[in-house]
Structures are given as structure tokens and as C-alpha cells.
């Protein structure tokens, strides 16, 4: 089968949570802004979710402890630390997704701040056209949301993902088919999605730092080092080859809450008490948004930060808090039955949402 040439856009919003905060409060612009996930354990315990580019100049980035970020920015009296407001970021995200969707033949939601857009048909596989579309999309996002994003345009998802990250913030990087190798060769190996510190350090031991250096290995050598699946992926990726298609996927809407427990525990009573609070919180969101739910799930984040989830699909949608409490308690019991580790954070999520009776739209019947 001959694969038709395609054009794929990858769109990724710049410093997303922090940029959401900037549009809500434009006075923040220009100051270092750090969005934090405080861990309910008081003080500065918790981690940085993201930071704007001003804060990044001071070495503040996703994942570092809040206390570390504060010490990095202590000289800077203008710096602002804000608690993450996920409901608000989700609202901004849905507006962004709606805009992006209208620019695509096929639209694939990836996460709150990123998506793939297949524009093959509407551009007739013309890169100049695709560049215009990308620019128009950036303009509309700037106009309607007052935000910037970075876009990669290329013949496949892999190259577009690397390209969107190539010039940030507010970048637009277009890589035509015949430019792929010139683009890839000088880049660090770690720009390839899925290549983490571990793979990178194995390559470093082999004297490979750039993508160009990996080209000398044949697929058998790579398979031997990394296993067949990963080896073949790397072999193709460094050559810009990736067959993954843009698949239609809309954001799965769900409502969830997670709390950090006062202490690590696997005591049923203690966890049930916390779960009850979560049920009330999640339930009140479903009432406010006028949604019924069919799926209920709970999540443990354990003391070693590993996670465990369990969920249940109901026969019929409900919006009863009694049902929510009953099923989630049952999930808690099941999850604890063979659980060795202490639980650090407990989460509850409802999904498979439908509008409350009388408001359902026709598509929910298919
Ligand atoms: P960018 O794309 O480099 O300009 O910056 P971000 O902040 O948009 O980074 P990205 O696209 O990797 O992640 C999107 C959002 O996801 C980000 O605004 C916050 C959240 N996020 C990213 N990394 C972490 C992390 O390590 N921990 C937590 N809690 N959230 C994260
Ligand atoms: Ca981003
Ligand atoms: Ca992203």
C-alpha cells in the first residue's frame, strides 16, 4: 500500500497554566509567575506545575520543589506564586480546543494544552498553505484568548511534535519532507518523544549526543540494546519515519478532585472519611455543571509516588451522591485488599458524563 503524503500540525500552548494566570490577571505579565501544586501539608511543601519564561530564566521549572523555586527567586521581589486552579485551566483549554478543531480535517486531542491537526485535505498537501493555516490559527488564538502557542508543521506527528518544541514561545516551525534530515541531525537525542534520561545516558556511553550520531547503528544493533519495540522506534525516529496517524479524539470530560492526606495511611476508616469529603466536592461540581455520570474511579498516589487506579462503569447514568459514596467506598475496599504501600494522596473522578435529563443532545443516543 502506498501511503499518501500528509501534513500534520502539532500545537502546544506556551507555559500553559502560567499563561492562563496571566490572561486572568494581565498585571502579572513581565513578572516571574510560578504555578504551584501545594500539598495540603502546609507551608511550601509541594511542587511547581509550571512557570512562565521570566521565571524560567532563574532556573524555575516544572517538577521542582516550591521551596527550591522560592529560594531561586528570593532576590526578585516581583515574583508571584499561585496555587494551581485546574477547573479554570480546563475552561481555557476547552475554548482553545474548540478553536483548533475548526482548523483541522482530523483533530486529535492530546492533553490540556496540545493537539494534532491533520490538514492534508484542506491544503491539498501544500506546505505553503499549511503554513498559512498555522499562522491563521495562531492569530485567532491570540485574538480570542490573548494567548500564544507554538506550532510544528511537517509530514508526520513525530516531526511536528519535535518542531513545535523547537522554537518556544510563540514559534512556528515548518519542516517539509526534504528538510527532515537537515532539521533532525544536529538536534540532541532527547528531543525525540519517549527518549528519557536513561536512554540518553546509554547513548552517551556510546559517544552519541546528537541524532546524527545514532544514524550509524542498524536496526539490529538498536533492537539488541533497547528491545525490539523501542529499538525499531528509535531506528525510525532518527530517520524522521513515523507512521502514526492523526486519530479523531475529543477531550474526555471528567471531573476529579485529589487530596494529600494529613498523613500516609492505609487505614480504611481514615481513607473513607477523606473519600467522603471528595464525594461531596466532586458531586457538587456535577450539580453545578448539570451533569450525570456513568463512570466512577478512585486513585491512590502511594508513598513512593507510584499510582493505583480502580474504576467502575454503572449500568445507567446517575447524579446521586449516595450512589457515588457507595460505589467509591466499594472501590476503596477492593483497592485496599491487596495493597502493600501507604497511601499519600487520594483522588476521586467521575466521567462518562451526560447532560441532566431534558438537556441531552441527539448525539448522546449513538
Ligand atoms: P512549554 O510548553 O514548555 O512552554 O511549558 P508548559 O508549562 O506548557 O509545559 P508542558 O506543555 O510540558 O505542560 C503543560 C502543562 O502541564 C503545564 O502548564 C503544567 C503541566 N505540567 C507540566 N509538567 C508538569 C509537572 O512536572 N508536574 C505537574 N504537576 N504539572 C506539569
Ligand atoms: Ca505547553
Ligand atoms: Ca504540552
mmCIF file of C-alpha atoms and ligand atoms in Angstrom:
data_model
loop_
_atom_site.group_PDB
_atom_site.id
_atom_site.type_symbol
_atom_site.label_atom_id
_atom_site.label_comp_id
_atom_site.label_asym_id
_atom_site.label_seq_id
_atom_site.Cartn_x
_atom_site.Cartn_y
_atom_site.Cartn_z
ATOM 1 C CA UNK A 1 0.000 0.000 0.000
ATOM 2 C CA UNK A 2 1.359 3.410 -0.896
ATOM 3 C CA UNK A 3 0.869 5.880 1.932
ATOM 4 C CA UNK A 4 -0.356 9.227 0.801
ATOM 5 C CA UNK A 5 1.785 12.173 1.873
ATOM 6 C CA UNK A 6 0.226 14.038 4.754
ATOM 7 C CA UNK A 7 0.553 17.343 6.538
ATOM 8 C CA UNK A 8 0.188 17.360 10.291
ATOM 9 C CA UNK A 9 0.259 20.261 12.741
ATOM 10 C CA UNK A 10 1.214 19.851 16.383
ATOM 11 C CA UNK A 11 0.036 22.734 18.534
ATOM 12 C CA UNK A 12 1.367 23.210 22.066
ATOM 13 C CA UNK A 13 0.482 26.179 24.263
ATOM 14 C CA UNK A 14 3.364 28.058 25.852
ATOM 15 C CA UNK A 15 3.805 27.811 29.664
ATOM 16 C CA UNK A 16 0.150 26.859 29.728
ATOM 17 C CA UNK A 17 -1.009 27.115 33.371
ATOM 18 C CA UNK A 18 1.071 30.227 33.954
ATOM 19 C CA UNK A 19 -0.172 31.824 30.740
ATOM 20 C CA UNK A 20 -3.762 31.121 31.846
ATOM 21 C CA UNK A 21 -2.962 33.048 35.034
ATOM 22 C CA UNK A 22 -1.513 35.924 33.002
ATOM 23 C CA UNK A 23 -4.654 36.347 30.905
ATOM 24 C CA UNK A 24 -6.813 36.329 34.025
ATOM 25 C CA UNK A 25 -4.610 39.000 35.579
ATOM 26 C CA UNK A 26 -2.616 40.912 32.941
ATOM 27 C CA UNK A 27 -0.643 42.732 35.648
ATOM 28 C CA UNK A 28 1.327 39.523 36.058
ATOM 29 C CA UNK A 29 2.910 39.916 32.614
ATOM 30 C CA UNK A 30 6.623 40.550 32.819
ATOM 31 C CA UNK A 31 6.898 39.266 36.382
ATOM 32 C CA UNK A 32 8.125 35.766 37.195
ATOM 33 C CA UNK A 33 4.948 33.667 37.622
ATOM 34 C CA UNK A 34 5.113 30.240 39.254
ATOM 35 C CA UNK A 35 2.075 27.935 39.379
ATOM 36 C CA UNK A 36 2.315 25.620 42.372
ATOM 37 C CA UNK A 37 0.657 22.447 43.500
ATOM 38 C CA UNK A 38 0.682 22.908 47.274
ATOM 39 C CA UNK A 39 0.370 19.574 49.011
ATOM 40 C CA UNK A 40 -2.079 20.471 51.850
ATOM 41 C CA UNK A 41 0.684 19.607 54.281
ATOM 42 C CA UNK A 42 1.219 23.241 54.964
ATOM 43 C CA UNK A 43 3.990 25.706 54.291
ATOM 44 C CA UNK A 44 5.722 25.404 50.965
ATOM 45 C CA UNK A 45 5.501 21.653 50.653
ATOM 46 C CA UNK A 46 4.597 20.696 47.090
ATOM 47 C CA UNK A 47 5.917 21.070 43.553
ATOM 48 C CA UNK A 48 5.967 23.591 40.735
ATOM 49 C CA UNK A 49 3.468 22.715 37.967
ATOM 50 C CA UNK A 50 4.915 25.246 35.558
ATOM 51 C CA UNK A 51 6.439 28.712 35.370
ATOM 52 C CA UNK A 52 6.413 31.481 32.796
ATOM 53 C CA UNK A 53 9.537 32.219 30.764
ATOM 54 C CA UNK A 54 10.610 35.076 33.051
ATOM 55 C CA UNK A 55 10.719 32.667 35.994
ATOM 56 C CA UNK A 56 12.456 30.013 33.889
ATOM 57 C CA UNK A 57 15.411 32.388 33.458
ATOM 58 C CA UNK A 58 16.013 31.829 37.173
ATOM 59 C CA UNK A 59 16.026 28.054 36.729
ATOM 60 C CA UNK A 60 12.451 27.559 37.906
ATOM 61 C CA UNK A 61 10.663 24.765 36.021
ATOM 62 C CA UNK A 62 8.021 22.025 36.237
ATOM 63 C CA UNK A 63 8.541 19.438 38.939
ATOM 64 C CA UNK A 64 10.973 21.217 41.276
ATOM 65 C CA UNK A 65 10.002 21.740 44.944
ATOM 66 C CA UNK A 66 8.220 25.018 45.673
ATOM 67 C CA UNK A 67 10.743 25.852 48.394
ATOM 68 C CA UNK A 68 13.560 25.480 45.862
ATOM 69 C CA UNK A 69 11.758 27.801 43.424
ATOM 70 C CA UNK A 70 11.304 30.361 46.193
ATOM 71 C CA UNK A 71 14.962 30.339 47.055
ATOM 72 C CA UNK A 72 15.841 30.792 43.392
ATOM 73 C CA UNK A 73 13.560 33.804 43.133
ATOM 74 C CA UNK A 74 14.142 35.343 46.548
ATOM 75 C CA UNK A 75 16.036 38.284 45.093
ATOM 76 C CA UNK A 76 13.160 39.034 42.782
ATOM 77 C CA UNK A 77 10.544 40.951 44.733
ATOM 78 C CA UNK A 78 8.123 40.923 41.824
ATOM 79 C CA UNK A 79 7.784 37.147 41.635
ATOM 80 C CA UNK A 80 4.346 35.663 42.086
ATOM 81 C CA UNK A 81 3.493 32.178 43.396
ATOM 82 C CA UNK A 82 -0.037 30.977 42.695
ATOM 83 C CA UNK A 83 -1.901 27.776 43.583
ATOM 84 C CA UNK A 84 -2.966 25.724 40.541
ATOM 85 C CA UNK A 85 -6.594 26.227 39.542
ATOM 86 C CA UNK A 86 -7.323 23.208 37.343
ATOM 87 C CA UNK A 87 -11.013 23.974 36.756
ATOM 88 C CA UNK A 88 -10.104 27.321 35.292
ATOM 89 C CA UNK A 89 -7.307 25.841 33.119
ATOM 90 C CA UNK A 90 -9.793 23.248 31.824
ATOM 91 C CA UNK A 91 -12.190 26.019 30.803
ATOM 92 C CA UNK A 92 -9.437 27.843 28.914
ATOM 93 C CA UNK A 93 -8.406 24.529 27.388
ATOM 94 C CA UNK A 94 -11.900 23.796 26.035
ATOM 95 C CA UNK A 95 -12.039 27.208 24.369
ATOM 96 C CA UNK A 96 -8.628 26.537 22.838
ATOM 97 C CA UNK A 97 -9.673 23.081 21.622
ATOM 98 C CA UNK A 98 -12.819 24.493 20.003
ATOM 99 C CA UNK A 99 -10.778 26.994 18.035
ATOM 100 C CA UNK A 100 -8.188 24.415 16.964
ATOM 101 C CA UNK A 101 -10.768 21.855 15.927
ATOM 102 C CA UNK A 102 -12.196 24.233 13.321
ATOM 103 C CA UNK A 103 -8.805 24.325 11.548
ATOM 104 C CA UNK A 104 -8.461 20.554 11.077
ATOM 105 C CA UNK A 105 -9.679 17.779 8.775
ATOM 106 C CA UNK A 106 -8.958 15.377 11.620
ATOM 107 C CA UNK A 107 -8.488 16.612 15.172
ATOM 108 C CA UNK A 108 -6.727 14.673 17.929
ATOM 109 C CA UNK A 109 -6.787 15.981 21.477
ATOM 110 C CA UNK A 110 -3.624 15.006 23.332
ATOM 111 C CA UNK A 111 -3.810 16.878 26.600
ATOM 112 C CA UNK A 112 -4.978 20.120 28.175
ATOM 113 C CA UNK A 113 -2.566 22.216 26.143
ATOM 114 C CA UNK A 114 -1.811 20.256 22.999
ATOM 115 C CA UNK A 115 -3.360 18.642 19.930
ATOM 116 C CA UNK A 116 -2.574 17.226 16.494
ATOM 117 C CA UNK A 117 -4.369 18.565 13.432
ATOM 118 C CA UNK A 118 -4.336 16.736 10.115
ATOM 119 C CA UNK A 119 -4.698 19.343 7.351
ATOM 120 C CA UNK A 120 -3.860 17.142 4.363
ATOM 121 C CA UNK A 121 -7.153 17.548 2.510
ATOM 122 C CA UNK A 122 -7.798 21.199 3.120
ATOM 123 C CA UNK A 123 -4.275 22.119 1.967
ATOM 124 C CA UNK A 124 -4.125 19.577 -0.823
ATOM 125 C CA UNK A 125 -0.748 18.543 0.664
ATOM 126 C CA UNK A 126 0.676 22.000 0.105
ATOM 127 C CA UNK A 127 3.115 23.188 2.769
ATOM 128 C CA UNK A 128 2.731 26.848 1.929
ATOM 129 C CA UNK A 129 -0.997 26.517 2.515
ATOM 130 C CA UNK A 130 -0.371 24.643 5.746
ATOM 131 C CA UNK A 131 1.920 27.451 6.901
ATOM 132 C CA UNK A 132 -0.905 29.949 6.300
ATOM 133 C CA UNK A 133 -3.324 27.826 8.268
ATOM 134 C CA UNK A 134 -0.893 27.588 11.166
ATOM 135 C CA UNK A 135 -0.404 31.352 11.128
ATOM 136 C CA UNK A 136 -4.157 31.968 10.997
ATOM 137 C CA UNK A 137 -4.648 29.611 13.908
ATOM 138 C CA UNK A 138 -2.033 31.461 15.945
ATOM 139 C CA UNK A 139 -3.702 34.785 15.105
ATOM 140 C CA UNK A 140 -7.122 33.587 16.135
ATOM 141 C CA UNK A 141 -5.814 32.202 19.406
ATOM 142 C CA UNK A 142 -4.054 35.452 20.098
ATOM 143 C CA UNK A 143 -7.177 37.465 19.289
ATOM 144 C CA UNK A 144 -9.756 35.380 21.097
ATOM 145 C CA UNK A 145 -7.753 34.015 24.017
ATOM 146 C CA UNK A 146 -4.877 36.522 24.229
ATOM 147 C CA UNK A 147 -2.524 33.571 24.357
ATOM 148 C CA UNK A 148 0.472 32.290 22.442
ATOM 149 C CA UNK A 149 1.158 28.778 21.299
ATOM 150 C CA UNK A 150 3.905 27.076 19.311
ATOM 151 C CA UNK A 151 3.222 25.037 16.216
ATOM 152 C CA UNK A 152 5.162 22.414 14.291
ATOM 153 C CA UNK A 153 4.171 21.596 10.704
ATOM 154 C CA UNK A 154 5.540 18.507 8.934
ATOM 155 C CA UNK A 155 4.555 15.289 7.164
ATOM 156 C CA UNK A 156 4.033 13.347 10.413
ATOM 157 C CA UNK A 157 3.160 13.554 14.116
ATOM 158 C CA UNK A 158 6.669 12.813 15.336
ATOM 159 C CA UNK A 159 8.432 15.584 13.399
ATOM 160 C CA UNK A 160 5.626 18.073 14.137
ATOM 161 C CA UNK A 161 5.901 17.333 17.861
ATOM 162 C CA UNK A 162 9.658 17.919 17.779
ATOM 163 C CA UNK A 163 9.150 21.035 15.626
ATOM 164 C CA UNK A 164 6.531 22.645 17.892
ATOM 165 C CA UNK A 165 9.034 22.446 20.730
ATOM 166 C CA UNK A 166 11.900 23.751 18.588
ATOM 167 C CA UNK A 167 11.163 27.477 18.900
ATOM 168 C CA UNK A 168 9.293 28.455 22.015
ATOM 169 C CA UNK A 169 7.426 30.568 22.987
ATOM 170 C CA UNK A 170 5.267 31.736 20.083
ATOM 171 C CA UNK A 171 7.101 29.643 17.497
ATOM 172 C CA UNK A 172 6.167 28.316 14.096
ATOM 173 C CA UNK A 173 8.462 25.701 12.596
ATOM 174 C CA UNK A 174 7.721 24.211 9.202
ATOM 175 C CA UNK A 175 9.648 21.139 8.084
ATOM 176 C CA UNK A 176 8.953 19.939 4.564
ATOM 177 C CA UNK A 177 9.662 16.337 3.603
ATOM 178 C CA UNK A 178 13.047 17.121 2.023
ATOM 179 C CA UNK A 179 14.147 19.159 5.070
ATOM 180 C CA UNK A 180 13.558 16.470 7.674
ATOM 181 C CA UNK A 181 17.102 15.112 7.920
ATOM 182 C CA UNK A 182 18.777 18.530 7.910
ATOM 183 C CA UNK A 183 16.432 19.500 10.723
ATOM 184 C CA UNK A 184 16.934 16.359 12.794
ATOM 185 C CA UNK A 185 20.661 15.643 12.504
ATOM 186 C CA UNK A 186 22.069 18.405 14.760
ATOM 187 C CA UNK A 187 19.395 18.001 17.481
ATOM 188 C CA UNK A 188 20.021 16.390 20.860
ATOM 189 C CA UNK A 189 18.738 12.814 21.029
ATOM 190 C CA UNK A 190 16.426 13.692 23.914
ATOM 191 C CA UNK A 191 14.152 15.812 21.670
ATOM 192 C CA UNK A 192 12.656 12.547 20.428
ATOM 193 C CA UNK A 193 9.474 11.924 22.382
ATOM 194 C CA UNK A 194 9.869 8.901 24.649
ATOM 195 C CA UNK A 195 13.635 9.205 24.960
ATOM 196 C CA UNK A 196 14.298 9.900 28.593
ATOM 197 C CA UNK A 197 17.354 10.305 30.771
ATOM 198 C CA UNK A 198 18.013 6.568 30.828
ATOM 199 C CA UNK A 199 18.125 6.054 27.050
ATOM 200 C CA UNK A 200 20.044 9.281 26.681
ATOM 201 C CA UNK A 201 22.736 8.128 29.076
ATOM 202 C CA UNK A 202 23.082 4.771 27.305
ATOM 203 C CA UNK A 203 23.692 6.691 24.089
ATOM 204 C CA UNK A 204 26.120 8.996 25.850
ATOM 205 C CA UNK A 205 28.180 5.959 26.854
ATOM 206 C CA UNK A 206 28.237 5.042 23.159
ATOM 207 C CA UNK A 207 29.514 8.530 22.334
ATOM 208 C CA UNK A 208 26.219 9.621 20.810
ATOM 209 C CA UNK A 209 24.796 13.027 21.680
ATOM 210 C CA UNK A 210 23.105 14.172 18.507
ATOM 211 C CA UNK A 211 20.529 12.432 16.365
ATOM 212 C CA UNK A 212 23.130 12.319 13.617
ATOM 213 C CA UNK A 213 25.324 10.070 15.792
ATOM 214 C CA UNK A 214 22.574 7.458 16.121
ATOM 215 C CA UNK A 215 22.294 7.004 12.341
ATOM 216 C CA UNK A 216 25.371 4.755 12.369
ATOM 217 C CA UNK A 217 23.508 1.934 14.156
ATOM 218 C CA UNK A 218 21.487 -0.546 12.149
ATOM 219 C CA UNK A 219 18.122 -1.716 13.392
ATOM 220 C CA UNK A 220 19.537 -4.995 14.754
ATOM 221 C CA UNK A 221 22.047 -3.227 16.962
ATOM 222 C CA UNK A 222 19.368 -0.919 18.323
ATOM 223 C CA UNK A 223 16.947 -3.784 18.915
ATOM 224 C CA UNK A 224 19.650 -5.626 20.832
ATOM 225 C CA UNK A 225 20.284 -2.626 23.073
ATOM 226 C CA UNK A 226 16.731 -1.433 23.633
ATOM 227 C CA UNK A 227 14.442 -4.344 22.802
ATOM 228 C CA UNK A 228 12.638 -4.817 19.521
ATOM 229 C CA UNK A 229 9.841 -2.325 20.034
ATOM 230 C CA UNK A 230 11.948 0.556 21.340
ATOM 231 C CA UNK A 231 14.902 -0.227 19.095
ATOM 232 C CA UNK A 232 12.784 -0.091 15.970
ATOM 233 C CA UNK A 233 11.059 3.067 17.158
ATOM 234 C CA UNK A 234 14.426 4.793 17.662
ATOM 235 C CA UNK A 235 15.778 3.496 14.353
ATOM 236 C CA UNK A 236 12.810 5.009 12.501
ATOM 237 C CA UNK A 237 12.553 8.174 14.608
ATOM 238 C CA UNK A 238 16.108 9.320 13.915
ATOM 239 C CA UNK A 239 15.266 8.985 10.229
ATOM 240 C CA UNK A 240 12.091 11.001 10.638
ATOM 241 C CA UNK A 241 9.902 7.987 9.971
ATOM 242 C CA UNK A 242 6.676 7.641 11.932
ATOM 243 C CA UNK A 243 3.509 6.002 10.661
ATOM 244 C CA UNK A 244 1.135 7.046 13.463
ATOM 245 C CA UNK A 245 -1.968 8.694 12.008
ATOM 246 C CA UNK A 246 -3.871 11.599 13.492
ATOM 247 C CA UNK A 247 -6.886 9.886 15.057
ATOM 248 C CA UNK A 248 -10.080 11.697 15.895
ATOM 249 C CA UNK A 249 -10.135 12.211 19.638
ATOM 250 C CA UNK A 250 -12.031 14.803 21.595
ATOM 251 C CA UNK A 251 -11.153 15.735 25.155
ATOM 252 C CA UNK A 252 -12.742 13.297 27.591
ATOM 253 C CA UNK A 253 -14.501 15.490 30.022
ATOM 254 C CA UNK A 254 -14.268 14.367 33.589
ATOM 255 C CA UNK A 255 -14.475 15.933 36.998
ATOM 256 C CA UNK A 256 -11.984 14.988 39.645
ATOM 257 C CA UNK A 257 -10.546 16.013 42.975
ATOM 258 C CA UNK A 258 -7.458 14.793 44.746
ATOM 259 C CA UNK A 259 -6.261 15.473 48.269
ATOM 260 C CA UNK A 260 -2.998 14.947 50.056
ATOM 261 C CA UNK A 261 -3.774 13.075 53.251
ATOM 262 C CA UNK A 262 -2.759 14.565 56.588
ATOM 263 C CA UNK A 263 -0.568 11.509 56.981
ATOM 264 C CA UNK A 264 0.331 8.495 54.833
ATOM 265 C CA UNK A 265 -2.099 5.699 55.631
ATOM 266 C CA UNK A 266 -3.847 2.529 54.557
ATOM 267 C CA UNK A 267 -6.417 2.621 57.307
ATOM 268 C CA UNK A 268 -9.889 2.016 55.897
ATOM 269 C CA UNK A 269 -11.734 4.351 58.256
ATOM 270 C CA UNK A 270 -9.291 7.205 57.753
ATOM 271 C CA UNK A 271 -9.395 6.824 53.955
ATOM 272 C CA UNK A 272 -13.219 6.512 53.945
ATOM 273 C CA UNK A 273 -13.524 9.772 55.859
ATOM 274 C CA UNK A 274 -11.364 11.519 53.282
ATOM 275 C CA UNK A 275 -13.212 9.831 50.438
ATOM 276 C CA UNK A 276 -16.487 11.184 51.800
ATOM 277 C CA UNK A 277 -15.152 14.738 51.550
ATOM 278 C CA UNK A 278 -14.046 14.053 47.959
ATOM 279 C CA UNK A 279 -17.513 12.670 47.137
ATOM 280 C CA UNK A 280 -19.143 15.859 48.358
ATOM 281 C CA UNK A 281 -16.743 18.035 46.357
ATOM 282 C CA UNK A 282 -16.988 16.056 43.119
ATOM 283 C CA UNK A 283 -20.734 15.718 43.469
ATOM 284 C CA UNK A 284 -21.198 19.448 43.896
ATOM 285 C CA UNK A 285 -19.278 20.040 40.641
ATOM 286 C CA UNK A 286 -21.607 17.634 38.820
ATOM 287 C CA UNK A 287 -24.627 19.526 40.189
ATOM 288 C CA UNK A 288 -23.172 22.883 39.267
ATOM 289 C CA UNK A 289 -22.389 21.709 35.708
ATOM 290 C CA UNK A 290 -25.688 19.812 35.495
ATOM 291 C CA UNK A 291 -24.105 16.509 34.548
ATOM 292 C CA UNK A 292 -24.908 12.886 35.275
ATOM 293 C CA UNK A 293 -22.031 10.381 35.434
ATOM 294 C CA UNK A 294 -21.697 6.742 34.492
ATOM 295 C CA UNK A 295 -18.125 6.009 35.479
ATOM 296 C CA UNK A 296 -16.604 6.391 38.934
ATOM 297 C CA UNK A 297 -12.923 5.961 39.678
ATOM 298 C CA UNK A 298 -10.606 6.314 42.620
ATOM 299 C CA UNK A 299 -6.881 6.870 42.620
ATOM 300 C CA UNK A 300 -4.105 6.272 45.149
ATOM 301 C CA UNK A 301 -0.822 8.114 44.945
ATOM 302 C CA UNK A 302 1.403 6.000 47.164
ATOM 303 C CA UNK A 303 4.258 6.972 49.460
ATOM 304 C CA UNK A 304 6.738 6.133 46.691
ATOM 305 C CA UNK A 305 4.640 8.280 44.275
ATOM 306 C CA UNK A 306 3.503 5.239 42.292
ATOM 307 C CA UNK A 307 -0.213 5.307 41.490
ATOM 308 C CA UNK A 308 -3.086 2.842 41.501
ATOM 309 C CA UNK A 309 -6.498 3.435 39.968
ATOM 310 C CA UNK A 310 -9.713 1.463 40.009
ATOM 311 C CA UNK A 311 -12.952 2.384 38.333
ATOM 312 C CA UNK A 312 -16.424 1.083 37.725
ATOM 313 C CA UNK A 313 -18.925 1.639 34.941
ATOM 314 C CA UNK A 314 -22.548 1.827 36.100
ATOM 315 C CA UNK A 315 -25.490 0.390 34.174
ATOM 316 C CA UNK A 316 -27.152 3.797 33.992
ATOM 317 C CA UNK A 317 -26.022 7.375 34.457
ATOM 318 C CA UNK A 318 -26.743 8.851 37.860
ATOM 319 C CA UNK A 319 -26.199 12.029 39.803
ATOM 320 C CA UNK A 320 -26.913 10.584 43.214
ATOM 321 C CA UNK A 321 -24.382 11.304 45.945
ATOM 322 C CA UNK A 322 -25.468 8.167 47.794
ATOM 323 C CA UNK A 323 -24.611 6.072 44.760
ATOM 324 C CA UNK A 324 -21.294 7.926 44.401
ATOM 325 C CA UNK A 325 -20.408 7.267 48.048
ATOM 326 C CA UNK A 326 -21.470 3.624 47.871
ATOM 327 C CA UNK A 327 -19.530 2.737 44.711
ATOM 328 C CA UNK A 328 -16.412 4.698 45.604
ATOM 329 C CA UNK A 329 -16.326 3.065 49.049
ATOM 330 C CA UNK A 330 -16.585 -0.316 47.360
ATOM 331 C CA UNK A 331 -13.673 0.637 45.067
ATOM 332 C CA UNK A 332 -11.687 1.748 48.105
ATOM 333 C CA UNK A 333 -12.263 -1.591 49.844
ATOM 334 C CA UNK A 334 -11.226 -3.522 46.738
ATOM 335 C CA UNK A 335 -8.141 -1.380 46.208
ATOM 336 C CA UNK A 336 -7.001 -1.761 49.793
ATOM 337 C CA UNK A 337 -7.483 -5.526 49.914
ATOM 338 C CA UNK A 338 -4.114 -6.336 48.335
ATOM 339 C CA UNK A 339 -2.406 -3.023 48.903
ATOM 340 C CA UNK A 340 1.035 -3.013 50.482
ATOM 341 C CA UNK A 341 2.120 0.622 50.330
ATOM 342 C CA UNK A 342 0.935 3.547 52.392
ATOM 343 C CA UNK A 343 -1.308 5.980 50.520
ATOM 344 C CA UNK A 344 -0.167 9.587 50.302
ATOM 345 C CA UNK A 345 -2.857 11.180 48.114
ATOM 346 C CA UNK A 346 -6.398 10.051 47.409
ATOM 347 C CA UNK A 347 -8.372 11.038 44.317
ATOM 348 C CA UNK A 348 -11.900 10.604 43.026
ATOM 349 C CA UNK A 349 -13.082 11.070 39.455
ATOM 350 C CA UNK A 350 -16.406 10.868 37.635
ATOM 351 C CA UNK A 351 -16.611 10.582 33.856
ATOM 352 C CA UNK A 352 -18.835 9.348 31.004
ATOM 353 C CA UNK A 353 -20.832 12.475 31.615
ATOM 354 C CA UNK A 354 -24.214 13.253 30.125
ATOM 355 C CA UNK A 355 -26.422 16.264 30.494
ATOM 356 C CA UNK A 356 -29.099 16.042 33.142
ATOM 357 C CA UNK A 357 -32.431 14.827 31.717
ATOM 358 C CA UNK A 358 -34.155 17.186 29.330
ATOM 359 C CA UNK A 359 -30.916 18.684 28.054
ATOM 360 C CA UNK A 360 -29.344 15.697 26.355
ATOM 361 C CA UNK A 361 -28.408 16.275 22.758
ATOM 362 C CA UNK A 362 -29.051 13.909 19.923
ATOM 363 C CA UNK A 363 -25.501 12.610 19.684
ATOM 364 C CA UNK A 364 -25.674 11.045 23.125
ATOM 365 C CA UNK A 365 -28.031 8.413 21.689
ATOM 366 C CA UNK A 366 -25.497 6.986 19.240
HETATM 367 P P1 LIG B 1 6.063 24.968 27.496
HETATM 368 O O1 LIG B 1 5.159 24.108 26.655
HETATM 369 O O2 LIG B 1 7.441 24.419 27.608
HETATM 370 O O3 LIG B 1 6.049 26.409 27.116
HETATM 371 O O4 LIG B 1 5.502 24.955 29.005
HETATM 372 P P2 LIG B 1 4.248 24.217 29.600
HETATM 373 O O5 LIG B 1 4.103 24.689 31.006
HETATM 374 O O6 LIG B 1 3.028 24.430 28.733
HETATM 375 O O7 LIG B 1 4.735 22.713 29.588
HETATM 376 P P3 LIG B 1 4.037 21.396 29.026
HETATM 377 O O8 LIG B 1 3.440 21.617 27.672
HETATM 378 O O9 LIG B 1 5.037 20.309 29.158
HETATM 379 O O10 LIG B 1 2.867 21.099 30.071
HETATM 380 C C1 LIG B 1 1.580 21.656 30.004
HETATM 381 C C2 LIG B 1 1.032 21.871 31.413
HETATM 382 O O11 LIG B 1 1.091 20.645 32.149
HETATM 383 C C3 LIG B 1 1.859 22.868 32.245
HETATM 384 O O12 LIG B 1 1.442 24.216 32.081
HETATM 385 C C4 LIG B 1 1.689 22.376 33.636
HETATM 386 C C5 LIG B 1 1.513 20.887 33.499
HETATM 387 N N1 LIG B 1 2.779 20.204 33.805
HETATM 388 C C6 LIG B 1 3.860 20.035 33.013
HETATM 389 N N2 LIG B 1 4.859 19.395 33.635
HETATM 390 C C7 LIG B 1 4.398 19.149 34.884
HETATM 391 C C8 LIG B 1 4.959 18.513 36.046
HETATM 392 O O13 LIG B 1 6.109 18.052 36.067
HETATM 393 N N3 LIG B 1 4.162 18.442 37.153
HETATM 394 C C9 LIG B 1 2.874 18.950 37.169
HETATM 395 N N4 LIG B 1 2.153 18.835 38.260
HETATM 396 N N5 LIG B 1 2.328 19.548 36.106
HETATM 397 C C10 LIG B 1 3.079 19.661 34.998
HETATM 398 CA CA1 LIG B 2 2.931 23.591 26.627
HETATM 399 CA CA1 LIG B 3 2.145 20.107 26.346
#
